[in-house]
């Protein structure tokens, strides 16, 4: 672009105004700034390779050169971080976070302390604030983990519970209940 005007300042800064209305400002440390002809689009290229862009809608895109990471902040407060390994994090204004890992696992962190992970195979793991966990498998089975027991629920209605003391209890859809001690010995079986 053709230069319309060039000004050198005592502090070493040089400003060039281009005929298309853009302003280029060069700083002595190697950083330079471009202000678009609209006066709203600003790009700052720092001496270390970082780049900050401010868009007309006030979206700010910051690229960290060393980390190869882009941090975008939207006018509504949403922040999106894109890492070089493919991980993407979304930080919402209400405090919720959503992380998409390179393997496409999605983890949601809610403001009330709950977590939810959705794995590529369709498995969903939900963790409550008290640490209890629910796992929903893509084959229809469900598991509940608490501080007292682990319980697996099968699609046919069978429920198997393993207590912290090692005792196991299996309830079948027929009404049959079988209980085993920690060593696997049957201590009760109500065959109907």
PDB file of N, CA and C in Angstrom, residues 152-160 169-178 189-192:
ATOM      1  N   UNK A 152     -24.469 -51.932  39.430  1.00  0.00           N
ATOM      2  CA  UNK A 152     -24.628 -52.002  37.979  1.00  0.00           C
ATOM      3  C   UNK A 152     -26.037 -52.461  37.667  1.00  0.00           C
ATOM      4  N   UNK A 153     -26.690 -51.706  36.773  1.00  0.00           N
ATOM      5  CA  UNK A 153     -28.049 -52.024  36.344  1.00  0.00           C
ATOM      6  C   UNK A 153     -27.976 -52.471  34.892  1.00  0.00           C
ATOM      7  N   UNK A 154     -28.551 -53.637  34.618  1.00  0.00           N
ATOM      8  CA  UNK A 154     -28.520 -54.211  33.272  1.00  0.00           C
ATOM      9  C   UNK A 154     -29.834 -53.925  32.559  1.00  0.00           C
ATOM     10  N   UNK A 155     -29.817 -53.898  31.223  1.00  0.00           N
ATOM     11  CA  UNK A 155     -31.038 -53.600  30.462  1.00  0.00           C
ATOM     12  C   UNK A 155     -32.193 -54.560  30.762  1.00  0.00           C
ATOM     13  N   UNK A 156     -31.878 -55.803  31.180  1.00  0.00           N
ATOM     14  CA  UNK A 156     -32.952 -56.763  31.463  1.00  0.00           C
ATOM     15  C   UNK A 156     -33.577 -56.570  32.841  1.00  0.00           C
ATOM     16  N   UNK A 157     -33.099 -55.556  33.598  1.00  0.00           N
ATOM     17  CA  UNK A 157     -33.654 -55.284  34.919  1.00  0.00           C
ATOM     18  C   UNK A 157     -32.833 -55.841  36.071  1.00  0.00           C
ATOM     19  N   UNK A 158     -31.843 -56.687  35.782  1.00  0.00           N
ATOM     20  CA  UNK A 158     -30.968 -57.228  36.827  1.00  0.00           C
ATOM     21  C   UNK A 158     -30.141 -56.092  37.430  1.00  0.00           C
ATOM     22  N   UNK A 159     -29.996 -56.125  38.761  1.00  0.00           N
ATOM     23  CA  UNK A 159     -29.207 -55.105  39.460  1.00  0.00           C
ATOM     24  C   UNK A 159     -28.195 -55.820  40.347  1.00  0.00           C
ATOM     25  N   UNK A 160     -26.925 -55.514  40.156  1.00  0.00           N
ATOM     26  CA  UNK A 160     -25.869 -56.112  40.981  1.00  0.00           C
ATOM     27  C   UNK A 160     -25.208 -55.000  41.779  1.00  0.00           C
ATOM     28  N   UNK A 169     -24.685 -58.269  46.148  1.00  0.00           N
ATOM     29  CA  UNK A 169     -26.104 -58.598  46.120  1.00  0.00           C
ATOM     30  C   UNK A 169     -26.580 -58.467  44.677  1.00  0.00           C
ATOM     31  N   UNK A 170     -27.218 -59.523  44.164  1.00  0.00           N
ATOM     32  CA  UNK A 170     -27.753 -59.489  42.810  1.00  0.00           C
ATOM     33  C   UNK A 170     -29.259 -59.691  42.882  1.00  0.00           C
ATOM     34  N   UNK A 171     -30.000 -58.731  42.330  1.00  0.00           N
ATOM     35  CA  UNK A 171     -31.459 -58.827  42.266  1.00  0.00           C
ATOM     36  C   UNK A 171     -31.831 -59.032  40.809  1.00  0.00           C
ATOM     37  N   UNK A 172     -32.513 -60.148  40.563  1.00  0.00           N
ATOM     38  CA  UNK A 172     -32.925 -60.470  39.195  1.00  0.00           C
ATOM     39  C   UNK A 172     -34.341 -59.965  38.964  1.00  0.00           C
ATOM     40  N   UNK A 173     -34.694 -59.769  37.702  1.00  0.00           N
ATOM     41  CA  UNK A 173     -36.007 -59.269  37.340  1.00  0.00           C
ATOM     42  C   UNK A 173     -37.106 -60.246  37.774  1.00  0.00           C
ATOM     43  N   UNK A 174     -36.763 -61.512  37.929  1.00  0.00           N
ATOM     44  CA  UNK A 174     -37.739 -62.530  38.362  1.00  0.00           C
ATOM     45  C   UNK A 174     -38.107 -62.376  39.835  1.00  0.00           C
ATOM     46  N   UNK A 175     -37.319 -61.559  40.572  1.00  0.00           N
ATOM     47  CA  UNK A 175     -37.547 -61.412  42.007  1.00  0.00           C
ATOM     48  C   UNK A 175     -36.513 -62.159  42.826  1.00  0.00           C
ATOM     49  N   UNK A 176     -35.745 -63.021  42.185  1.00  0.00           N
ATOM     50  CA  UNK A 176     -34.694 -63.769  42.871  1.00  0.00           C
ATOM     51  C   UNK A 176     -33.643 -62.807  43.401  1.00  0.00           C
ATOM     52  N   UNK A 177     -33.144 -63.082  44.617  1.00  0.00           N
ATOM     53  CA  UNK A 177     -32.069 -62.287  45.221  1.00  0.00           C
ATOM     54  C   UNK A 177     -30.974 -63.248  45.647  1.00  0.00           C
ATOM     55  N   UNK A 178     -29.751 -62.928  45.246  1.00  0.00           N
ATOM     56  CA  UNK A 178     -28.610 -63.744  45.667  1.00  0.00           C
ATOM     57  C   UNK A 178     -27.601 -62.821  46.327  1.00  0.00           C
ATOM     58  N   UNK A 189     -29.816 -67.114  48.830  1.00  0.00           N
ATOM     59  CA  UNK A 189     -30.279 -67.219  47.447  1.00  0.00           C
ATOM     60  C   UNK A 189     -31.756 -67.602  47.492  1.00  0.00           C
ATOM     61  N   UNK A 190     -32.599 -66.679  47.034  1.00  0.00           N
ATOM     62  CA  UNK A 190     -34.043 -66.930  47.058  1.00  0.00           C
ATOM     63  C   UNK A 190     -34.500 -67.338  45.669  1.00  0.00           C
ATOM     64  N   UNK A 191     -34.217 -68.565  45.281  1.00  0.00           N
ATOM     65  CA  UNK A 191     -34.645 -69.039  43.967  1.00  0.00           C
ATOM     66  C   UNK A 191     -36.152 -69.188  43.991  1.00  0.00           C
ATOM     67  N   UNK A 192     -36.805 -68.555  43.078  1.00  0.00           N
ATOM     68  CA  UNK A 192     -38.267 -68.613  43.028  1.00  0.00           C
ATOM     69  C   UNK A 192     -38.729 -69.677  42.072  1.00  0.00           C
TER      70      UNK A 192
END
